[in-house]
Short mmCIF file of C-alpha atoms in Angstrom, two decimals:
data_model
loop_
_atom_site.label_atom_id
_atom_site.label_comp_id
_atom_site.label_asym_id
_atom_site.label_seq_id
_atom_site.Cartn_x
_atom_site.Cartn_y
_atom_site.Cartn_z
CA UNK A 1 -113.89 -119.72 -53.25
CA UNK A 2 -115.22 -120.65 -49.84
CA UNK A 3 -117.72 -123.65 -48.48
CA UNK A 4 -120.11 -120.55 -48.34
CA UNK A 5 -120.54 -120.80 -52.35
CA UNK A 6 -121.38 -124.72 -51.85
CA UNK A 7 -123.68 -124.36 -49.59
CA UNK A 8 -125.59 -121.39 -51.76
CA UNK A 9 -125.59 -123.81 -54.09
CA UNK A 10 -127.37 -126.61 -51.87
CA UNK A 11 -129.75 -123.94 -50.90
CA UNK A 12 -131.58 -124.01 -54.25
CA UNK A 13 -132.20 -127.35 -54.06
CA UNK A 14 -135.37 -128.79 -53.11
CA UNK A 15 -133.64 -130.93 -50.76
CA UNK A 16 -136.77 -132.39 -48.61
CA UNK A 17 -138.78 -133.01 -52.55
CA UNK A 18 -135.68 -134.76 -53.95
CA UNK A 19 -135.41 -137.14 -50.44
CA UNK A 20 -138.90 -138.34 -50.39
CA UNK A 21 -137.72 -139.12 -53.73
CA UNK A 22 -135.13 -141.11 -53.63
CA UNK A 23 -136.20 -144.83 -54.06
CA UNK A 24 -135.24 -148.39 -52.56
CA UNK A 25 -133.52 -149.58 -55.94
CA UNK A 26 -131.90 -146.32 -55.93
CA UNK A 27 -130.09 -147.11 -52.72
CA UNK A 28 -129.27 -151.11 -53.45
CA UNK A 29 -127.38 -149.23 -56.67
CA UNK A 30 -125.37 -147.28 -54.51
CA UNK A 31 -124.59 -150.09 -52.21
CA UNK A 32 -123.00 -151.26 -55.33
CA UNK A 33 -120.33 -149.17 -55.91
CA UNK A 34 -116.74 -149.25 -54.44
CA UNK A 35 -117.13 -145.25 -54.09
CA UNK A 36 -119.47 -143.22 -54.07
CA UNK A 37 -120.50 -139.18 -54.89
CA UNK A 38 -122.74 -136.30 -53.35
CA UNK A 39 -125.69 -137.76 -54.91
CA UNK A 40 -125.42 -141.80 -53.69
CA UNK A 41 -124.52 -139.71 -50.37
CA UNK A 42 -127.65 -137.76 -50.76
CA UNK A 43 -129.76 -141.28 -51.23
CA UNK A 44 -128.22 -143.03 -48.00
CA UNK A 45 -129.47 -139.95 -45.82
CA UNK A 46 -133.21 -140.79 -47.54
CA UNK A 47 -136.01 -142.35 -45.74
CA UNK A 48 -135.78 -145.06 -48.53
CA UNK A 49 -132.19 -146.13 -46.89
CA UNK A 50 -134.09 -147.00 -43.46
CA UNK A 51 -135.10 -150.16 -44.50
CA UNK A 52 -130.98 -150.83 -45.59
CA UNK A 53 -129.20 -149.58 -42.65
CA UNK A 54 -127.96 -152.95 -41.57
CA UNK A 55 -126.43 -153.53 -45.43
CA UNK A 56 -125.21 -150.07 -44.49
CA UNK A 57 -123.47 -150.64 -41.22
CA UNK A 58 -121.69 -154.08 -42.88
CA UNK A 59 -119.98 -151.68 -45.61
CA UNK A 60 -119.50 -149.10 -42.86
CA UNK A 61 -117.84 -151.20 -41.02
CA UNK A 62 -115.46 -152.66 -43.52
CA UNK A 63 -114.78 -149.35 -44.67
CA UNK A 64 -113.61 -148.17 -41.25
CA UNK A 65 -111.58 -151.52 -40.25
CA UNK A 66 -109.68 -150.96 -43.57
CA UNK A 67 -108.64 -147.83 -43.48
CA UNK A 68 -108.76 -147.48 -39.29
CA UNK A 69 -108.31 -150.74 -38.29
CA UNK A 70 -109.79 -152.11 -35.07
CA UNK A 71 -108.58 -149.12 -33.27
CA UNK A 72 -110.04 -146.00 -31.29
CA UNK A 73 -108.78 -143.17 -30.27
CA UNK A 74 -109.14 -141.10 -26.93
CA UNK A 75 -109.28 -137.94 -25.57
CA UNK A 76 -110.67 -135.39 -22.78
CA UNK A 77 -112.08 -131.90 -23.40
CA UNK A 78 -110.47 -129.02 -20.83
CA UNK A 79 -112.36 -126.52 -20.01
CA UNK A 80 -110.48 -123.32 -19.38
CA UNK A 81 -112.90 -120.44 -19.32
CA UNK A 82 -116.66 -120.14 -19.47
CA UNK A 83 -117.02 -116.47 -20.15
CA UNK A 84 -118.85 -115.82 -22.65
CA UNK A 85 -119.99 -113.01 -25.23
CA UNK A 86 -122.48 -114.65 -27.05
CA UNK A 87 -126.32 -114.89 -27.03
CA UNK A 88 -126.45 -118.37 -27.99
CA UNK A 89 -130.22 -119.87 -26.79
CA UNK A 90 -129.30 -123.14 -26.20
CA UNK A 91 -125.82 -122.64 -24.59
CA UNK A 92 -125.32 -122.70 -20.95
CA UNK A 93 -122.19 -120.27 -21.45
CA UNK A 94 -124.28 -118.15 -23.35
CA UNK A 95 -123.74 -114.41 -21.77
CA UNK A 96 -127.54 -114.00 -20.56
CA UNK A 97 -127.50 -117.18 -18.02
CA UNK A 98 -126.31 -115.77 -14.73
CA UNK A 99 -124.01 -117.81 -12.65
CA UNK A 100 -120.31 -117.65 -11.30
CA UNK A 101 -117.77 -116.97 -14.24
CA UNK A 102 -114.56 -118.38 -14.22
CA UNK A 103 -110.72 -118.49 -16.37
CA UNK A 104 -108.22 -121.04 -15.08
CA UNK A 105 -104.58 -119.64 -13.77
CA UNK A 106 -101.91 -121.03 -14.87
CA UNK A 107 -101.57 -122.39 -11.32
CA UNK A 108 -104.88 -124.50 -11.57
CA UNK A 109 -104.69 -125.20 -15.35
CA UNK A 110 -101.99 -127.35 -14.33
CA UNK A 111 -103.69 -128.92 -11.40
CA UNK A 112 -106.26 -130.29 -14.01
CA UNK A 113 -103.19 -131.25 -16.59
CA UNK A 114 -102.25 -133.35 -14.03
CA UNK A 115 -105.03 -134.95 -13.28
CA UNK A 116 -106.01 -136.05 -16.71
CA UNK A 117 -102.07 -136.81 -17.31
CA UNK A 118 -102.57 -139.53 -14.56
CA UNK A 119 -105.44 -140.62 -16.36
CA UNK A 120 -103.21 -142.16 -19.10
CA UNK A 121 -104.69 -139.80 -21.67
CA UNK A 122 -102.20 -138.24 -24.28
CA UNK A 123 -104.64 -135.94 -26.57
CA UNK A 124 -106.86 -133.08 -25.01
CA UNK A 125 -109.09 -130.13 -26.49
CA UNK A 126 -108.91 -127.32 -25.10
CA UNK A 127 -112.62 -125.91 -24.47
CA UNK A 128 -113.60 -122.03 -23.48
CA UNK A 129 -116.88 -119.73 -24.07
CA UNK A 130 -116.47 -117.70 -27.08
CA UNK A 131 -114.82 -114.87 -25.49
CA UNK A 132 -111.34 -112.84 -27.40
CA UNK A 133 -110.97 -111.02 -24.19
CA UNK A 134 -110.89 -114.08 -21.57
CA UNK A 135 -109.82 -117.16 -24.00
CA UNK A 136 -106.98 -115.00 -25.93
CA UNK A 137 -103.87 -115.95 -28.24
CA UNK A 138 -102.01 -114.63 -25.37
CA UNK A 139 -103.80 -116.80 -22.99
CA UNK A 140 -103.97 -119.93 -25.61
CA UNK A 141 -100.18 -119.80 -25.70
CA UNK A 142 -99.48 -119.47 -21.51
CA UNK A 143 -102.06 -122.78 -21.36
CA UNK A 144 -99.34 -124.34 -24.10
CA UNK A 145 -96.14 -123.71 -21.97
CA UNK A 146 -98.27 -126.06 -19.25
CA UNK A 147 -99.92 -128.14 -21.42
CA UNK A 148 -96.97 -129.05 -23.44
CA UNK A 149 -95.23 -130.52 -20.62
CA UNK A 150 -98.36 -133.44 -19.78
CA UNK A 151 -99.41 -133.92 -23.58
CA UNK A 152 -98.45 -135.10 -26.94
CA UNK A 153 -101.66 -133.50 -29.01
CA UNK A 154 -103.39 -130.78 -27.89
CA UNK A 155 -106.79 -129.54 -29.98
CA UNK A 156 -108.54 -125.90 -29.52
CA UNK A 157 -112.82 -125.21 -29.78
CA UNK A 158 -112.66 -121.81 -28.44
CA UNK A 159 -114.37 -119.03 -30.76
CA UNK A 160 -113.25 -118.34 -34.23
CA UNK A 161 -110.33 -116.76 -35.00
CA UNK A 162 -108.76 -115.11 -38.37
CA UNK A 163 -105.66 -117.10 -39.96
CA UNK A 164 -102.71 -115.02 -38.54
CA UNK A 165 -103.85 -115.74 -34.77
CA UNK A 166 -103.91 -119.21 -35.42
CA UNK A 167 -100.89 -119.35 -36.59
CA UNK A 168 -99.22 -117.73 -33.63
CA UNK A 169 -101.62 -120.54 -31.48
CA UNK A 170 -100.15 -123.31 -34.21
CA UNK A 171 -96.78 -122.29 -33.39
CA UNK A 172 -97.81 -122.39 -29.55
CA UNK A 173 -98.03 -126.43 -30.40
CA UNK A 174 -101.79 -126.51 -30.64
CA UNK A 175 -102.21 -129.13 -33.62
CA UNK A 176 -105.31 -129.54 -34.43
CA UNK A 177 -108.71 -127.67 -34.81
CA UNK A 178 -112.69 -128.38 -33.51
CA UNK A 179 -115.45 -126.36 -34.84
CA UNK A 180 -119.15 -126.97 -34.92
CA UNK A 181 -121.01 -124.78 -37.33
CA UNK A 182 -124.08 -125.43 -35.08
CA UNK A 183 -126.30 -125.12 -38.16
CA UNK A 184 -126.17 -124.93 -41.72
CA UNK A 185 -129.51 -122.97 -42.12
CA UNK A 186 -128.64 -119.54 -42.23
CA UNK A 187 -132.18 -118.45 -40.94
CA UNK A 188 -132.44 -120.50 -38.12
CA UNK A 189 -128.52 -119.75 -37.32
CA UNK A 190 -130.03 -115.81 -36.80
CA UNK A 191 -132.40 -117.06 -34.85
CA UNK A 192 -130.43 -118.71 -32.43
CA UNK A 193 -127.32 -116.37 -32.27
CA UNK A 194 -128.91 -113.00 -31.32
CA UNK A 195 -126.21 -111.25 -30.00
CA UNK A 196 -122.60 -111.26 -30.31
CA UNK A 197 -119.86 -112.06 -32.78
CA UNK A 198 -121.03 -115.47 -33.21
CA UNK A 199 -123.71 -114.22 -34.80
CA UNK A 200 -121.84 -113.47 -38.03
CA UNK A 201 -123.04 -117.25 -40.30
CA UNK A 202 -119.80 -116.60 -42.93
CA UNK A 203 -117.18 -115.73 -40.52
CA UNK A 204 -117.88 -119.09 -38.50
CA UNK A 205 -118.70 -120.76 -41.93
CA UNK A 206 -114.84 -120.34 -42.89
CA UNK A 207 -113.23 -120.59 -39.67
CA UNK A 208 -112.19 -124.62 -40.32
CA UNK A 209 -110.57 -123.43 -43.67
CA UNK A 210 -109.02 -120.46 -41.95
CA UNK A 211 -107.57 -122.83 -39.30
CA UNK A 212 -106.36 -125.72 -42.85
CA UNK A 213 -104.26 -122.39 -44.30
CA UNK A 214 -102.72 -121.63 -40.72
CA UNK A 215 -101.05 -125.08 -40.48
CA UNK A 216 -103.61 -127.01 -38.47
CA UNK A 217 -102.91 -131.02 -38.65
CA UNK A 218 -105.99 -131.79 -38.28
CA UNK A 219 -109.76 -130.24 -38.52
CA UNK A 220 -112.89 -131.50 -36.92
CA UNK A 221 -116.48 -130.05 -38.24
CA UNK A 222 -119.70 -130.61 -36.65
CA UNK A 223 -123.49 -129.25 -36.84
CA UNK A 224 -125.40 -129.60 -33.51
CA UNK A 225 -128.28 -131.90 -34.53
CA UNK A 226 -131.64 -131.04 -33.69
CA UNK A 227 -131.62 -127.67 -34.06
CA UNK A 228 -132.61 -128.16 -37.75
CA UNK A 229 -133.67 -131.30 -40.16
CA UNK A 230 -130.85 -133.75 -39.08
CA UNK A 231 -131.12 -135.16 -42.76
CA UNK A 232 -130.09 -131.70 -43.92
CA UNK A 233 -127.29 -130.60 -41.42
CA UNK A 234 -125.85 -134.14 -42.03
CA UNK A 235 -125.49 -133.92 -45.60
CA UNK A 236 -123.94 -130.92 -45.95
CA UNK A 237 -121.63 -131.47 -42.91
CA UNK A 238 -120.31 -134.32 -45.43
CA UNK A 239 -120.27 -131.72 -48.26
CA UNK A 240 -118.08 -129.38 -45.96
CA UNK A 241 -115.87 -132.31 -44.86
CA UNK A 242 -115.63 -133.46 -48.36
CA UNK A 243 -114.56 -129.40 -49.59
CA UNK A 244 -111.92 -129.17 -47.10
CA UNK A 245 -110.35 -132.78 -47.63
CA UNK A 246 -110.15 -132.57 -51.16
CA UNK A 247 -108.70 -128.40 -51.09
CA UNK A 248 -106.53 -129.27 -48.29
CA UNK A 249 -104.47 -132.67 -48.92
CA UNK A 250 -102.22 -132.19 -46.16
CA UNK A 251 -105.19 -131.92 -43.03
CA UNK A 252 -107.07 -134.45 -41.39
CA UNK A 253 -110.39 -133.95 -41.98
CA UNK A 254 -112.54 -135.36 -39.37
CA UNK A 255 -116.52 -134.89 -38.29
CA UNK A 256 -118.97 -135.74 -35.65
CA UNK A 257 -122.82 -135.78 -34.91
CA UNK A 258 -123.32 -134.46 -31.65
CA UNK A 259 -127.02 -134.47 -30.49
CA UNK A 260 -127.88 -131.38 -28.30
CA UNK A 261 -128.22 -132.33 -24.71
CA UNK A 262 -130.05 -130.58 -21.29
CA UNK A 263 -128.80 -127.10 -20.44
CA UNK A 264 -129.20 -123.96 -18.64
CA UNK A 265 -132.42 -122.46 -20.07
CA UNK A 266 -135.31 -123.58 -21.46
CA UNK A 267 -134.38 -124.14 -25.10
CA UNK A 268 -136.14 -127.13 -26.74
CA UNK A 269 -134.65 -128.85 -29.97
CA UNK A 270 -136.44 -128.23 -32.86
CA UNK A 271 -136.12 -131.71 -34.27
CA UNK A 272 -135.61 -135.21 -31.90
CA UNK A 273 -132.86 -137.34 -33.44
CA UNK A 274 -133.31 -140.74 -32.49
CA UNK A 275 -130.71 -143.28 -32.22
CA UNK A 276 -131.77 -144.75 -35.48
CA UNK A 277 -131.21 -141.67 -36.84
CA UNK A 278 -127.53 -140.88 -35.41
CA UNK A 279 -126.76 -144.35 -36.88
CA UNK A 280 -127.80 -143.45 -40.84
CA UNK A 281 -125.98 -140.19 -40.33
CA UNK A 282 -123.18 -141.97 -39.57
CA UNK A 283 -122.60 -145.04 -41.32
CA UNK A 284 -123.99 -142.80 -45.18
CA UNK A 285 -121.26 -140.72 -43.84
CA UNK A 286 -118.36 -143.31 -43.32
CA UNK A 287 -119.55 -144.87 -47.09
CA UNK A 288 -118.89 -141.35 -48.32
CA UNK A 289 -115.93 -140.53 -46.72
CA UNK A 290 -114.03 -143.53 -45.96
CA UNK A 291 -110.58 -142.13 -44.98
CA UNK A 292 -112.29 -139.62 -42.54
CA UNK A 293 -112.17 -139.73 -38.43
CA UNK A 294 -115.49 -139.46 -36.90
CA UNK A 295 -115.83 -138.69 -32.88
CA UNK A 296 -118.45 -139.84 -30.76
CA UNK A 297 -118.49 -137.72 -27.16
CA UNK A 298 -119.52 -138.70 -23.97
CA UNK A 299 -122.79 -137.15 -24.81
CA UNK A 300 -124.36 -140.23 -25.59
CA UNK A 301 -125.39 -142.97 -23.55
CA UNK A 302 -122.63 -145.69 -22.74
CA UNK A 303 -125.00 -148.59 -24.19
CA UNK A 304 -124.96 -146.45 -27.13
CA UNK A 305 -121.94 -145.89 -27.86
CA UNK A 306 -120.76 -149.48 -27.36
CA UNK A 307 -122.76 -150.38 -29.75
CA UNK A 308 -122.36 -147.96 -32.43
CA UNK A 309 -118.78 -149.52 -31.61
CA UNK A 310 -118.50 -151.39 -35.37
CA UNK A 311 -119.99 -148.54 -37.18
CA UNK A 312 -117.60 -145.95 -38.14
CA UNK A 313 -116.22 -144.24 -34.70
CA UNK A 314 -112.29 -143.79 -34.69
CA UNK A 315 -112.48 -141.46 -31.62
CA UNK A 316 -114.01 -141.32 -28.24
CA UNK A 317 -113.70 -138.86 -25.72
CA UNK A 318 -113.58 -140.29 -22.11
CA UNK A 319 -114.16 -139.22 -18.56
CA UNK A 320 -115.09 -136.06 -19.42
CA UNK A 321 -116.37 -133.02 -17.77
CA UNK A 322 -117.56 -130.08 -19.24
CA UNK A 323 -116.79 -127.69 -16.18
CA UNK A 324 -114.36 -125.12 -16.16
CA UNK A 325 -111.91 -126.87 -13.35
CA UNK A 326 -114.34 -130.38 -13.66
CA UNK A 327 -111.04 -132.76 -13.12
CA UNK A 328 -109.48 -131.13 -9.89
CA UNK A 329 -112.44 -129.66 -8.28
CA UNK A 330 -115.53 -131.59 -9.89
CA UNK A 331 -118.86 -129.99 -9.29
CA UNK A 332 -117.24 -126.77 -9.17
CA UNK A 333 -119.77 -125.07 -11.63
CA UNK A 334 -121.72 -124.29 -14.53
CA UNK A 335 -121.10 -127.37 -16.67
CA UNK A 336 -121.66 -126.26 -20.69
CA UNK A 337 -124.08 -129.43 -21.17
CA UNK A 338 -125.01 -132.60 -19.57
CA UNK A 339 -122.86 -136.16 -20.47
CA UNK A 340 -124.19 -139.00 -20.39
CA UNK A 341 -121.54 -141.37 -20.45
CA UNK A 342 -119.89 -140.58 -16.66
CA UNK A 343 -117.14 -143.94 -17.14
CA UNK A 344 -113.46 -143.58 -16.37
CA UNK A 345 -110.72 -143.69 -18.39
CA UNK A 346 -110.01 -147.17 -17.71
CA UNK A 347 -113.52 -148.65 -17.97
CA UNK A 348 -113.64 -147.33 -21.66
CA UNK A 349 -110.61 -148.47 -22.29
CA UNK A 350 -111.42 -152.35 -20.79
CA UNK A 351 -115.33 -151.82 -23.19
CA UNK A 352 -113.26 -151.03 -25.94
CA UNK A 353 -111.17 -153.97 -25.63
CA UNK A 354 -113.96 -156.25 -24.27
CA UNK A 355 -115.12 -155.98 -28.40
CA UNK A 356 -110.99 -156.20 -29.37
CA UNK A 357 -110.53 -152.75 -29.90
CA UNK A 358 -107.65 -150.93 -29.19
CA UNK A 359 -107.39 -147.83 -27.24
CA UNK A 360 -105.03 -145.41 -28.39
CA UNK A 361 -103.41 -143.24 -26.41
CA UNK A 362 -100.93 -141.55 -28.12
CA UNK A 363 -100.69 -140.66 -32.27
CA UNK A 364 -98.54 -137.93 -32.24
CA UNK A 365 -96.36 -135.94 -30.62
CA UNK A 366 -95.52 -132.23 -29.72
CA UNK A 367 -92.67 -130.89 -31.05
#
């Protein structure tokens, strides 16, 4: 059994008839209920649940201080490597844009440890181009003798691996998994992954479960909105989440709803998502999945994301660059995308507490 037979599933739905319709009284009904399934799910993504959305962000947010508390986690991405084999068409890394490639050595991997160390920050991803050659197990596990030494939670979003290579990377002290599908469609997904390994829909489609049966803590699942119906790719990113929690007890299933954002090329999205609908996504997904972390990046807007504050966030990244060598030498070069939100460490960490929040630094530690 794998997500793959879900989603095959999903695919002979009429999903865009069965939306238009969904109807107001069918969404008060599931506003109702203490929990609810993959249809009531279905109904709060509808264009009938626009005109509830603030009903929907007070049982969001109860939801999330219940099980969350008034608390927020943060983290950095590090960038260790932007070589890349893939054809991806709205990547920077992807293997056609020409500019300067570069790996970190050991040497300046931990000139950036330290400087996010100093930071006060406790839990980093580490971030590479989807290349075995450059971002390797071998390599994975040299960046874990440094990275151990400045960090209590380290995460990986490099390419997919198979199950036996992350568990040599899991027993390197990497805890915890980020993958974004990118999109759910399997056409467009061909479309937009031309060349490479990446361009295989079922081998990335599995990867998250691959990483639950190596010993991963935690997982983190994402499709790139607006390269596809956002409606769509959101409800069946809560179908994945929902397959993995309930298969996999022991993980941490977690999601977010990055929007795609400027980069090298000339790529367009297919579909705007506007901030209204980001905030549905969201709050129809925290209703759904109530135990469940959700991360907003520093690829939206500050204003933004202090004010999406209340609805269902439990992690933020912070300070982040998205250059390979961005902390010790920023401007250095290719970034992967644009952020928006360019605020320190500490000015997060005084927003969050402006609206009594509390920034955690630290959950868990290496062993």
């Amino acid at each position: 059994m794998s997500f793959y037979n879900v989603l095959e599933k999903v695919n002979q739905l009429p999903l865009e008839d069965m939306l238009e319709n969904v109807t107001q009284q069918d969404v008060e009904q599931v506003l109702q209920k203490d929990r609810i399934n993959e249809e009531d799910y279905f109904a709060l993504l509808s264009p009938a649940a626009e005109l509830y959305l603030e009903e929907m962000a007070q049982k969001a947010h109860q939801l999330t201080i219940q099980h969350f508390g008034n608390t927020m986690q943060i983290f950095l991405p590090l960038y260790v490597s932007d070589y890349c084999v893939n054809t991806c068409q709205y990547c920077s890394f992807s293997v056609e844009n020409d500019f300067p490639r570069r790996i970190l050595t050991m040497t300046e991997l931990e000139e950036e440890a330290k400087v996010i160390a100093d930071m006060g920050v406790e839990h980093i991803i580490i971030l590479s181009g989807e290349s075995m050659m450059h971002s390797s197990v071998k390599y994975i596990q040299q960046c874990m003798k440094v990275l151990k030494k400045y960090f209590s939670s380290v995460g990986l979003e490099v390419q997919p691996m198979d199950t036996e290579q992350y568990q040599e990377i899991v027993n390197s002290g990497v805890d915890n998994l980020t993958v974004y599908q990118e999109v759910y469609d399997e056409e467009i997904y061909r479309q937009l992954h031309t060349k490479g390994p990446k361009r295989f829909f079922k081998y990335r489609l599995d990867t998250p479960e691959r990483g639950c049966e190596a010993g991963m803590r935690a997982v983190s699942i994402a499709a790139l909105l607006g390269l596809n119906d956002w409606r769509r790719e959101s409800y069946i990113t809560g179908l994945h989440a929902q397959y993995l929690q309930q298969k996999y007890l022991d993980v941490e299933v977690g999601v977010a709803f990055p929007r795609i954002q400027p980069n090298a090329g000339s790529f367009q999205p297919k579909v705007e998502v506007t901030d209204k609908n980001l905030v549905q996504a969201m709050i129809a997904y925290r209703i759904f999945q109530p135990h469940s972390g959700i991360t907003v990046s520093t690829r939206e807007r500050p204003e933004f994301r202090e004010q999406i504050l209340p609805l269902g966030p439990t992690k933020m990244s912070a300070a982040s660059s998205t250059v390979v060598g961005g902390y010790n030498e920023p401007n250095n070069t290719q970034s992967q995308f644009e952020i928006s939100d360019e605020r320190s460490v500490d000015e997060v960490k005084e927003m969050l507490l402006k609206h009594n929040y509390q920034p955690v630094m630290k959950d868990w530690q290496l062993i």
